[in-house]
Amino acid sequence: MLPPAPLDSEAVALGHVTATYGQSPVLRDVSLTLATRRTHVILGPSGCGKSTLLRCLTGILVPNQGTVTVLGRAVEPASSPGQRDANHATGLVLQDGGLFPHLTARANATLPAELNRWPADRIDARLAELESLVRLPASLRDRYPRALSGGQRQRVALMRALFLDPPLLLLDEPFSALDPLSRTELQHELKGIVAALGKTVVLVTHDIPEALFLADTVTLLDDGRVAQHGSGPDLIRHPASDWARSFMQAAVPRWRHLLGIIDSAGAQ
């Protein structure tokens, strides 16, 4: 395992990255540097290239042009032996967990350690440690994903991502399939876990309140380009364009509408 990087050193760097699916460009000349031991949110509307950017960090997608560096190492195609080893330093959580349906919660969570041939006692100790960390009852170990709630599946997925204690976590809209109460609960728990463990996090979302709550920095994408990069408050107070202002304010009318409904109900 890599030693902890110094605070604010470079964890991720993209240099003039362009990526296409077929003939359609998805990322367009993206340059971006993300510091270690911070939570970085990639924010934007559907189809803007958020998940594509995440795939470039693991080598699942190889850009047509540009350079991608993660934890000081140039990213190679995911199928290459070197990149498979490098990806051990990365924990990945997908939408709705991405659990294997034929494996129990325990087998899903411990899979990285099993593949790395950890001894059984070490696996058991790490499993118990992570169950406590993510607040997943040990009584759920033998359940299959179909018998778990959405929040429980995401807890198992987070345990799997953390099992090898990687310095970098990549989260692709991890809470999008959850009900509002579970989503809020897991957002708070993730923030506490990241703070306690000192991880670097790159999280993809289209949810503005989620981004503002979790992020140290926000990268706003529009049509495959970086529309703005900075802190959440900076994006709210100093939008770089009319489009950025409109997008960042998109959540405001919804909340005002809800508050209006509540006020009206209370006046009746």
PDB file of C-alpha atoms in Angstrom:
ATOM      1  CA  MET A   1       0.000   0.000   0.000  1.00  0.00           C
ATOM      2  CA  LEU A   2       1.201   3.499  -0.825  1.00  0.00           C
ATOM      3  CA  PRO A   3       2.147   5.693   2.165  1.00  0.00           C
ATOM      4  CA  PRO A   4      -0.118   8.695   2.857  1.00  0.00           C
ATOM      5  CA  ALA A   5       0.697  11.552   0.544  1.00  0.00           C
ATOM      6  CA  PRO A   6       1.514  14.968   2.017  1.00  0.00           C
ATOM      7  CA  LEU A   7      -1.518  17.186   2.515  1.00  0.00           C
ATOM      8  CA  ASP A   8      -2.341  19.214  -0.608  1.00  0.00           C
ATOM      9  CA  SER A   9       0.080  17.337  -2.854  1.00  0.00           C
ATOM     10  CA  GLU A  10      -1.211  16.338  -6.277  1.00  0.00           C
ATOM     11  CA  ALA A  11      -3.505  13.301  -6.288  1.00  0.00           C
ATOM     12  CA  VAL A  12      -5.028  13.572  -9.762  1.00  0.00           C
ATOM     13  CA  ALA A  13      -3.957  15.532 -12.813  1.00  0.00           C
ATOM     14  CA  LEU A  14      -5.549  15.687 -16.241  1.00  0.00           C
ATOM     15  CA  GLY A  15      -3.759  17.534 -19.014  1.00  0.00           C
ATOM     16  CA  HIS A  16      -5.741  18.545 -22.126  1.00  0.00           C
ATOM     17  CA  VAL A  17      -7.795  15.353 -22.056  1.00  0.00           C
ATOM     18  CA  THR A  18     -10.158  14.649 -24.928  1.00  0.00           C
ATOM     19  CA  ALA A  19     -12.245  11.473 -24.973  1.00  0.00           C
ATOM     20  CA  THR A  20     -14.849  10.274 -27.442  1.00  0.00           C
ATOM     21  CA  TYR A  21     -17.393   7.489 -27.765  1.00  0.00           C
ATOM     22  CA  GLY A  22     -17.413   6.631 -31.447  1.00  0.00           C
ATOM     23  CA  GLN A  23     -17.418   9.972 -33.202  1.00  0.00           C
ATOM     24  CA  SER A  24     -19.020  11.866 -30.322  1.00  0.00           C
ATOM     25  CA  PRO A  25     -16.715  13.900 -28.062  1.00  0.00           C
ATOM     26  CA  VAL A  26     -17.521  13.493 -24.360  1.00  0.00           C
ATOM     27  CA  LEU A  27     -14.562  15.261 -22.755  1.00  0.00           C
ATOM     28  CA  ARG A  28     -13.117  18.264 -24.561  1.00  0.00           C
ATOM     29  CA  ASP A  29      -9.625  19.505 -23.673  1.00  0.00           C
ATOM     30  CA  VAL A  30     -10.066  19.012 -19.912  1.00  0.00           C
ATOM     31  CA  SER A  31      -7.187  20.126 -17.682  1.00  0.00           C
ATOM     32  CA  LEU A  32      -7.607  19.686 -13.960  1.00  0.00           C
ATOM     33  CA  THR A  33      -5.501  19.177 -10.829  1.00  0.00           C
ATOM     34  CA  LEU A  34      -6.959  17.744  -7.611  1.00  0.00           C
ATOM     35  CA  ALA A  35      -5.129  17.813  -4.277  1.00  0.00           C
ATOM     36  CA  THR A  36      -4.684  14.818  -2.039  1.00  0.00           C
ATOM     37  CA  ARG A  37      -6.742  14.251   1.131  1.00  0.00           C
ATOM     38  CA  ARG A  38      -9.583  16.428  -0.103  1.00  0.00           C
ATOM     39  CA  THR A  39     -13.081  15.662  -1.378  1.00  0.00           C
ATOM     40  CA  HIS A  40     -13.541  16.762  -4.983  1.00  0.00           C
ATOM     41  CA  VAL A  41     -16.984  16.728  -6.581  1.00  0.00           C
ATOM     42  CA  ILE A  42     -17.462  16.514 -10.345  1.00  0.00           C
ATOM     43  CA  LEU A  43     -20.798  18.239 -10.882  1.00  0.00           C
ATOM     44  CA  GLY A  44     -22.938  18.815 -13.936  1.00  0.00           C
ATOM     45  CA  PRO A  45     -26.028  17.821 -15.896  1.00  0.00           C
ATOM     46  CA  SER A  46     -26.597  14.373 -17.374  1.00  0.00           C
ATOM     47  CA  GLY A  47     -24.348  13.647 -20.349  1.00  0.00           C
ATOM     48  CA  CYS A  48     -21.749  16.305 -19.534  1.00  0.00           C
ATOM     49  CA  GLY A  49     -18.880  13.802 -19.140  1.00  0.00           C
ATOM     50  CA  LYS A  50     -18.751  13.292 -15.351  1.00  0.00           C
ATOM     51  CA  SER A  51     -18.668   9.483 -15.338  1.00  0.00           C
ATOM     52  CA  THR A  52     -16.388   9.459 -18.379  1.00  0.00           C
ATOM     53  CA  LEU A  53     -13.849  11.504 -16.443  1.00  0.00           C
ATOM     54  CA  LEU A  54     -14.011   8.988 -13.596  1.00  0.00           C
ATOM     55  CA  ARG A  55     -13.439   6.091 -16.017  1.00  0.00           C
ATOM     56  CA  CYS A  56     -10.327   7.839 -17.324  1.00  0.00           C
ATOM     57  CA  LEU A  57      -8.864   7.789 -13.803  1.00  0.00           C
ATOM     58  CA  THR A  58      -8.992   3.982 -13.677  1.00  0.00           C
ATOM     59  CA  GLY A  59      -7.939   3.227 -17.245  1.00  0.00           C
ATOM     60  CA  ILE A  60     -11.379   1.811 -18.099  1.00  0.00           C
ATOM     61  CA  LEU A  61     -11.473   4.479 -20.789  1.00  0.00           C
ATOM     62  CA  VAL A  62      -8.322   5.639 -22.551  1.00  0.00           C
ATOM     63  CA  PRO A  63      -8.495   9.272 -23.734  1.00  0.00           C
ATOM     64  CA  ASN A  64      -7.970  10.052 -27.399  1.00  0.00           C
ATOM     65  CA  GLN A  65      -5.643  12.874 -26.402  1.00  0.00           C
ATOM     66  CA  GLY A  66      -4.014  14.213 -23.269  1.00  0.00           C
ATOM     67  CA  THR A  67      -2.469  12.815 -20.105  1.00  0.00           C
ATOM     68  CA  VAL A  68      -3.987  11.370 -16.927  1.00  0.00           C
ATOM     69  CA  THR A  69      -1.917  10.949 -13.765  1.00  0.00           C
ATOM     70  CA  VAL A  70      -3.220   9.383 -10.551  1.00  0.00           C
ATOM     71  CA  LEU A  71      -1.152   9.265  -7.360  1.00  0.00           C
ATOM     72  CA  GLY A  72       1.972  10.164  -9.293  1.00  0.00           C
ATOM     73  CA  ARG A  73       1.565   7.483 -11.945  1.00  0.00           C
ATOM     74  CA  ALA A  74       0.458   7.794 -15.566  1.00  0.00           C
ATOM     75  CA  VAL A  75      -2.783   5.865 -16.065  1.00  0.00           C
ATOM     76  CA  GLU A  76      -2.612   2.949 -18.507  1.00  0.00           C
ATOM     77  CA  PRO A  77      -5.411   0.825 -19.997  1.00  0.00           C
ATOM     78  CA  ALA A  78      -7.216  -1.047 -17.218  1.00  0.00           C
ATOM     79  CA  SER A  79      -6.328  -4.412 -18.793  1.00  0.00           C
ATOM     80  CA  SER A  80      -2.582  -3.843 -18.409  1.00  0.00           C
ATOM     81  CA  PRO A  81      -0.850  -5.591 -15.480  1.00  0.00           C
ATOM     82  CA  GLY A  82       0.626  -2.337 -14.240  1.00  0.00           C
ATOM     83  CA  GLN A  83      -2.735  -0.582 -14.123  1.00  0.00           C
ATOM     84  CA  ARG A  84      -4.391  -3.533 -12.397  1.00  0.00           C
ATOM     85  CA  ASP A  85      -1.789  -3.203  -9.649  1.00  0.00           C
ATOM     86  CA  ALA A  86      -2.184   0.584  -9.541  1.00  0.00           C
ATOM     87  CA  ASN A  87      -5.946   0.276  -9.176  1.00  0.00           C
ATOM     88  CA  HIS A  88      -5.402  -1.496  -5.841  1.00  0.00           C
ATOM     89  CA  ALA A  89      -4.718   2.032  -4.556  1.00  0.00           C
ATOM     90  CA  THR A  90      -8.204   3.061  -5.673  1.00  0.00           C
ATOM     91  CA  GLY A  91     -11.575   2.153  -4.200  1.00  0.00           C
ATOM     92  CA  LEU A  92     -14.555   2.398  -6.558  1.00  0.00           C
ATOM     93  CA  VAL A  93     -18.238   2.719  -5.616  1.00  0.00           C
ATOM     94  CA  LEU A  94     -20.875   2.656  -8.361  1.00  0.00           C
ATOM     95  CA  GLN A  95     -24.542   3.614  -8.459  1.00  0.00           C
ATOM     96  CA  ASP A  96     -26.620   1.239  -6.312  1.00  0.00           C
ATOM     97  CA  GLY A  97     -23.406  -0.378  -5.076  1.00  0.00           C
ATOM     98  CA  GLY A  98     -22.503  -2.497  -8.090  1.00  0.00           C
ATOM     99  CA  LEU A  99     -22.555  -5.621  -5.918  1.00  0.00           C
ATOM    100  CA  PHE A 100     -22.352  -9.115  -7.376  1.00  0.00           C
ATOM    101  CA  PRO A 101     -25.845 -10.594  -6.915  1.00  0.00           C
ATOM    102  CA  HIS A 102     -24.591 -14.170  -6.430  1.00  0.00           C
ATOM    103  CA  LEU A 103     -22.304 -13.204  -3.529  1.00  0.00           C
ATOM    104  CA  THR A 104     -23.283 -12.490   0.061  1.00  0.00           C
ATOM    105  CA  ALA A 105     -22.624  -9.144   1.700  1.00  0.00           C
ATOM    106  CA  ARG A 106     -19.534 -10.619   3.324  1.00  0.00           C
ATOM    107  CA  ALA A 107     -18.239 -12.114   0.060  1.00  0.00           C
ATOM    108  CA  ASN A 108     -18.814  -8.842  -1.800  1.00  0.00           C
ATOM    109  CA  ALA A 109     -17.074  -6.766   0.841  1.00  0.00           C
ATOM    110  CA  THR A 110     -14.081  -9.083   1.251  1.00  0.00           C
ATOM    111  CA  LEU A 111     -13.558  -9.798  -2.454  1.00  0.00           C
ATOM    112  CA  PRO A 112     -10.513  -7.497  -2.864  1.00  0.00           C
ATOM    113  CA  ALA A 113      -8.780  -9.152   0.070  1.00  0.00           C
ATOM    114  CA  GLU A 114      -9.650 -12.651  -1.161  1.00  0.00           C
ATOM    115  CA  LEU A 115      -8.188 -11.829  -4.569  1.00  0.00           C
ATOM    116  CA  ASN A 116      -5.036 -10.592  -2.831  1.00  0.00           C
ATOM    117  CA  ARG A 117      -4.883 -13.802  -0.753  1.00  0.00           C
ATOM    118  CA  TRP A 118      -5.118 -12.213   2.660  1.00  0.00           C
ATOM    119  CA  PRO A 119      -5.160 -14.758   5.519  1.00  0.00           C
ATOM    120  CA  ALA A 120      -8.589 -15.492   6.991  1.00  0.00           C
ATOM    121  CA  ASP A 121      -7.901 -13.902  10.367  1.00  0.00           C
ATOM    122  CA  ARG A 122      -6.804 -10.648   8.744  1.00  0.00           C
ATOM    123  CA  ILE A 123      -9.927 -10.610   6.571  1.00  0.00           C
ATOM    124  CA  ASP A 124     -12.179 -11.209   9.572  1.00  0.00           C
ATOM    125  CA  ALA A 125     -10.538  -8.426  11.559  1.00  0.00           C
ATOM    126  CA  ARG A 126     -10.810  -5.932   8.692  1.00  0.00           C
ATOM    127  CA  LEU A 127     -14.423  -6.918   8.034  1.00  0.00           C
ATOM    128  CA  ALA A 128     -15.410  -6.271  11.640  1.00  0.00           C
ATOM    129  CA  GLU A 129     -13.528  -2.955  11.601  1.00  0.00           C
ATOM    130  CA  LEU A 130     -15.324  -1.754   8.488  1.00  0.00           C
ATOM    131  CA  GLU A 131     -18.748  -2.946   9.655  1.00  0.00           C
ATOM    132  CA  SER A 132     -18.300  -0.724  12.682  1.00  0.00           C
ATOM    133  CA  LEU A 133     -17.058   2.167  10.551  1.00  0.00           C
ATOM    134  CA  VAL A 134     -19.999   2.150   8.110  1.00  0.00           C
ATOM    135  CA  ARG A 135     -22.556   1.034  10.724  1.00  0.00           C
ATOM    136  CA  LEU A 136     -23.579  -2.192   9.014  1.00  0.00           C
ATOM    137  CA  PRO A 137     -24.830  -4.866  11.448  1.00  0.00           C
ATOM    138  CA  ALA A 138     -22.774  -8.064  11.357  1.00  0.00           C
ATOM    139  CA  SER A 139     -26.066  -9.978  11.221  1.00  0.00           C
ATOM    140  CA  LEU A 140     -26.375  -8.939   7.549  1.00  0.00           C
ATOM    141  CA  ARG A 141     -23.146 -10.652   6.439  1.00  0.00           C
ATOM    142  CA  ASP A 142     -24.861 -13.697   4.974  1.00  0.00           C
ATOM    143  CA  ARG A 143     -27.576 -11.823   3.097  1.00  0.00           C
ATOM    144  CA  TYR A 144     -27.483 -11.480  -0.665  1.00  0.00           C
ATOM    145  CA  PRO A 145     -27.829  -8.020  -2.260  1.00  0.00           C
ATOM    146  CA  ARG A 146     -31.483  -8.615  -3.146  1.00  0.00           C
ATOM    147  CA  ALA A 147     -32.230  -8.976   0.587  1.00  0.00           C
ATOM    148  CA  LEU A 148     -30.544  -5.690   1.501  1.00  0.00           C
ATOM    149  CA  SER A 149     -31.981  -2.198   1.393  1.00  0.00           C
ATOM    150  CA  GLY A 150     -30.454   0.408  -0.907  1.00  0.00           C
ATOM    151  CA  GLY A 151     -28.605   2.007   1.983  1.00  0.00           C
ATOM    152  CA  GLN A 152     -27.275  -1.346   3.156  1.00  0.00           C
ATOM    153  CA  ARG A 153     -26.028  -2.185  -0.339  1.00  0.00           C
ATOM    154  CA  GLN A 154     -24.164   1.110  -0.477  1.00  0.00           C
ATOM    155  CA  ARG A 155     -22.591   0.411   2.902  1.00  0.00           C
ATOM    156  CA  VAL A 156     -21.355  -2.962   1.643  1.00  0.00           C
ATOM    157  CA  ALA A 157     -20.031  -1.296  -1.517  1.00  0.00           C
ATOM    158  CA  LEU A 158     -18.189   1.284   0.566  1.00  0.00           C
ATOM    159  CA  MET A 159     -16.706  -1.489   2.719  1.00  0.00           C
ATOM    160  CA  ARG A 160     -15.461  -3.240  -0.424  1.00  0.00           C
ATOM    161  CA  ALA A 161     -13.939   0.006  -1.692  1.00  0.00           C
ATOM    162  CA  LEU A 162     -12.178   0.601   1.632  1.00  0.00           C
ATOM    163  CA  PHE A 163     -11.085  -2.974   2.315  1.00  0.00           C
ATOM    164  CA  LEU A 164      -7.504  -2.619   1.059  1.00  0.00           C
ATOM    165  CA  ASP A 165      -7.263   0.852   2.666  1.00  0.00           C
ATOM    166  CA  PRO A 166      -6.670   2.692  -0.636  1.00  0.00           C
ATOM    167  CA  PRO A 167      -5.669   6.367  -0.486  1.00  0.00           C
ATOM    168  CA  LEU A 168      -8.134   7.296  -3.265  1.00  0.00           C
ATOM    169  CA  LEU A 169     -11.908   6.727  -3.468  1.00  0.00           C
ATOM    170  CA  LEU A 170     -13.854   7.168  -6.701  1.00  0.00           C
ATOM    171  CA  LEU A 171     -17.617   7.425  -6.210  1.00  0.00           C
ATOM    172  CA  ASP A 172     -19.952   7.505  -9.216  1.00  0.00           C
ATOM    173  CA  GLU A 173     -23.304   8.938  -8.056  1.00  0.00           C
ATOM    174  CA  PRO A 174     -23.281   6.563  -5.064  1.00  0.00           C
ATOM    175  CA  PHE A 175     -26.480   7.909  -3.493  1.00  0.00           C
ATOM    176  CA  SER A 176     -28.643   8.543  -6.565  1.00  0.00           C
ATOM    177  CA  ALA A 177     -30.859   5.451  -6.097  1.00  0.00           C
ATOM    178  CA  LEU A 178     -31.569   6.057  -2.400  1.00  0.00           C
ATOM    179  CA  ASP A 179     -34.607   7.572  -0.740  1.00  0.00           C
ATOM    180  CA  PRO A 180     -34.057  11.097   0.674  1.00  0.00           C
ATOM    181  CA  LEU A 181     -33.676   9.964   4.305  1.00  0.00           C
ATOM    182  CA  SER A 182     -31.139   7.228   3.496  1.00  0.00           C
ATOM    183  CA  ARG A 183     -29.320   9.560   1.127  1.00  0.00           C
ATOM    184  CA  THR A 184     -28.932  12.271   3.765  1.00  0.00           C
ATOM    185  CA  GLU A 185     -27.820   9.748   6.387  1.00  0.00           C
ATOM    186  CA  LEU A 186     -25.158   8.243   4.126  1.00  0.00           C
ATOM    187  CA  GLN A 187     -23.915  11.657   3.013  1.00  0.00           C
ATOM    188  CA  HIS A 188     -23.261  12.591   6.641  1.00  0.00           C
ATOM    189  CA  GLU A 189     -21.622   9.238   7.353  1.00  0.00           C
ATOM    190  CA  LEU A 190     -19.396   9.471   4.273  1.00  0.00           C
ATOM    191  CA  LYS A 191     -18.255  12.938   5.259  1.00  0.00           C
ATOM    192  CA  GLY A 192     -17.319  11.674   8.720  1.00  0.00           C
ATOM    193  CA  ILE A 193     -15.536   8.594   7.371  1.00  0.00           C
ATOM    194  CA  VAL A 194     -13.486  10.603   4.890  1.00  0.00           C
ATOM    195  CA  ALA A 195     -12.501  13.108   7.558  1.00  0.00           C
ATOM    196  CA  ALA A 196     -11.500  10.327   9.964  1.00  0.00           C
ATOM    197  CA  LEU A 197      -9.477   8.345   7.412  1.00  0.00           C
ATOM    198  CA  GLY A 198      -7.880  11.214   5.489  1.00  0.00           C
ATOM    199  CA  LYS A 199      -8.822   9.840   2.069  1.00  0.00           C
ATOM    200  CA  THR A 200      -8.792  11.615  -1.269  1.00  0.00           C
ATOM    201  CA  VAL A 201     -12.261  11.416  -2.806  1.00  0.00           C
ATOM    202  CA  VAL A 202     -13.498  12.135  -6.321  1.00  0.00           C
ATOM    203  CA  LEU A 203     -17.296  11.991  -6.331  1.00  0.00           C
ATOM    204  CA  VAL A 204     -19.582  12.384  -9.330  1.00  0.00           C
ATOM    205  CA  THR A 205     -23.062  13.815  -8.855  1.00  0.00           C
ATOM    206  CA  HIS A 206     -25.663  16.021 -10.527  1.00  0.00           C
ATOM    207  CA  ASP A 207     -27.169  16.929  -7.140  1.00  0.00           C
ATOM    208  CA  ILE A 208     -26.199  20.492  -6.189  1.00  0.00           C
ATOM    209  CA  PRO A 209     -26.965  20.358  -2.430  1.00  0.00           C
ATOM    210  CA  GLU A 210     -25.018  17.088  -2.196  1.00  0.00           C
ATOM    211  CA  ALA A 211     -22.031  18.675  -3.932  1.00  0.00           C
ATOM    212  CA  LEU A 212     -22.086  21.735  -1.686  1.00  0.00           C
ATOM    213  CA  PHE A 213     -22.324  19.589   1.454  1.00  0.00           C
ATOM    214  CA  LEU A 214     -19.539  17.135   0.628  1.00  0.00           C
ATOM    215  CA  ALA A 215     -17.027  19.037  -1.481  1.00  0.00           C
ATOM    216  CA  ASP A 216     -13.834  20.851  -0.670  1.00  0.00           C
ATOM    217  CA  THR A 217     -13.662  21.694  -4.375  1.00  0.00           C
ATOM    218  CA  VAL A 218     -16.253  21.466  -7.143  1.00  0.00           C
ATOM    219  CA  THR A 219     -15.547  21.027 -10.839  1.00  0.00           C
ATOM    220  CA  LEU A 220     -18.569  22.055 -12.888  1.00  0.00           C
ATOM    221  CA  LEU A 221     -18.696  20.386 -16.306  1.00  0.00           C
ATOM    222  CA  ASP A 222     -20.743  21.557 -19.273  1.00  0.00           C
ATOM    223  CA  ASP A 223     -20.766  19.590 -22.514  1.00  0.00           C
ATOM    224  CA  GLY A 224     -17.446  17.927 -21.717  1.00  0.00           C
ATOM    225  CA  ARG A 225     -15.644  21.113 -20.735  1.00  0.00           C
ATOM    226  CA  VAL A 226     -14.693  22.586 -17.378  1.00  0.00           C
ATOM    227  CA  ALA A 227     -17.134  25.438 -16.924  1.00  0.00           C
ATOM    228  CA  GLN A 228     -15.751  26.395 -13.506  1.00  0.00           C
ATOM    229  CA  HIS A 229     -13.558  24.973 -10.738  1.00  0.00           C
ATOM    230  CA  GLY A 230     -13.403  26.138  -7.139  1.00  0.00           C
ATOM    231  CA  SER A 231     -15.091  25.856  -3.792  1.00  0.00           C
ATOM    232  CA  GLY A 232     -18.856  25.436  -3.604  1.00  0.00           C
ATOM    233  CA  PRO A 233     -19.385  28.926  -2.147  1.00  0.00           C
ATOM    234  CA  ASP A 234     -17.222  30.397  -4.930  1.00  0.00           C
ATOM    235  CA  LEU A 235     -19.408  28.774  -7.589  1.00  0.00           C
ATOM    236  CA  ILE A 236     -22.528  30.160  -5.920  1.00  0.00           C
ATOM    237  CA  ARG A 237     -21.206  33.668  -5.269  1.00  0.00           C
ATOM    238  CA  HIS A 238     -18.982  34.154  -8.302  1.00  0.00           C
ATOM    239  CA  PRO A 239     -20.286  32.088 -11.241  1.00  0.00           C
ATOM    240  CA  ALA A 240     -17.990  32.178 -14.240  1.00  0.00           C
ATOM    241  CA  SER A 241     -20.808  32.456 -16.800  1.00  0.00           C
ATOM    242  CA  ASP A 242     -24.546  32.883 -17.168  1.00  0.00           C
ATOM    243  CA  TRP A 243     -24.842  29.124 -17.671  1.00  0.00           C
ATOM    244  CA  ALA A 244     -22.915  28.414 -14.457  1.00  0.00           C
ATOM    245  CA  ARG A 245     -25.150  30.846 -12.570  1.00  0.00           C
ATOM    246  CA  SER A 246     -28.294  29.218 -13.928  1.00  0.00           C
ATOM    247  CA  PHE A 247     -27.094  25.716 -13.102  1.00  0.00           C
ATOM    248  CA  MET A 248     -25.953  26.520  -9.558  1.00  0.00           C
ATOM    249  CA  GLN A 249     -29.225  28.320  -8.830  1.00  0.00           C
ATOM    250  CA  ALA A 250     -31.345  25.481 -10.220  1.00  0.00           C
ATOM    251  CA  ALA A 251     -31.956  24.003  -6.765  1.00  0.00           C
ATOM    252  CA  VAL A 252     -33.129  27.297  -5.268  1.00  0.00           C
ATOM    253  CA  PRO A 253     -36.600  27.527  -6.877  1.00  0.00           C
ATOM    254  CA  ARG A 254     -37.338  23.933  -5.818  1.00  0.00           C
ATOM    255  CA  TRP A 255     -36.631  24.679  -2.166  1.00  0.00           C
ATOM    256  CA  ARG A 256     -38.520  27.954  -2.296  1.00  0.00           C
ATOM    257  CA  HIS A 257     -41.480  26.112  -3.778  1.00  0.00           C
ATOM    258  CA  LEU A 258     -41.386  23.497  -1.022  1.00  0.00           C
ATOM    259  CA  LEU A 259     -41.143  26.149   1.673  1.00  0.00           C
ATOM    260  CA  GLY A 260     -44.107  27.920   0.112  1.00  0.00           C
ATOM    261  CA  ILE A 261     -46.169  24.723   0.305  1.00  0.00           C
ATOM    262  CA  ILE A 262     -45.194  24.262   3.951  1.00  0.00           C
ATOM    263  CA  ASP A 263     -46.036  27.856   4.817  1.00  0.00           C
ATOM    264  CA  SER A 264     -49.393  27.586   3.074  1.00  0.00           C
ATOM    265  CA  ALA A 265     -50.240  24.351   4.899  1.00  0.00           C
ATOM    266  CA  GLY A 266     -49.363  25.927   8.236  1.00  0.00           C
ATOM    267  CA  ALA A 267     -51.595  28.901   7.592  1.00  0.00           C
ATOM    268  CA  GLN A 268     -54.669  26.726   6.989  1.00  0.00           C
TER     269      GLN A 268
END
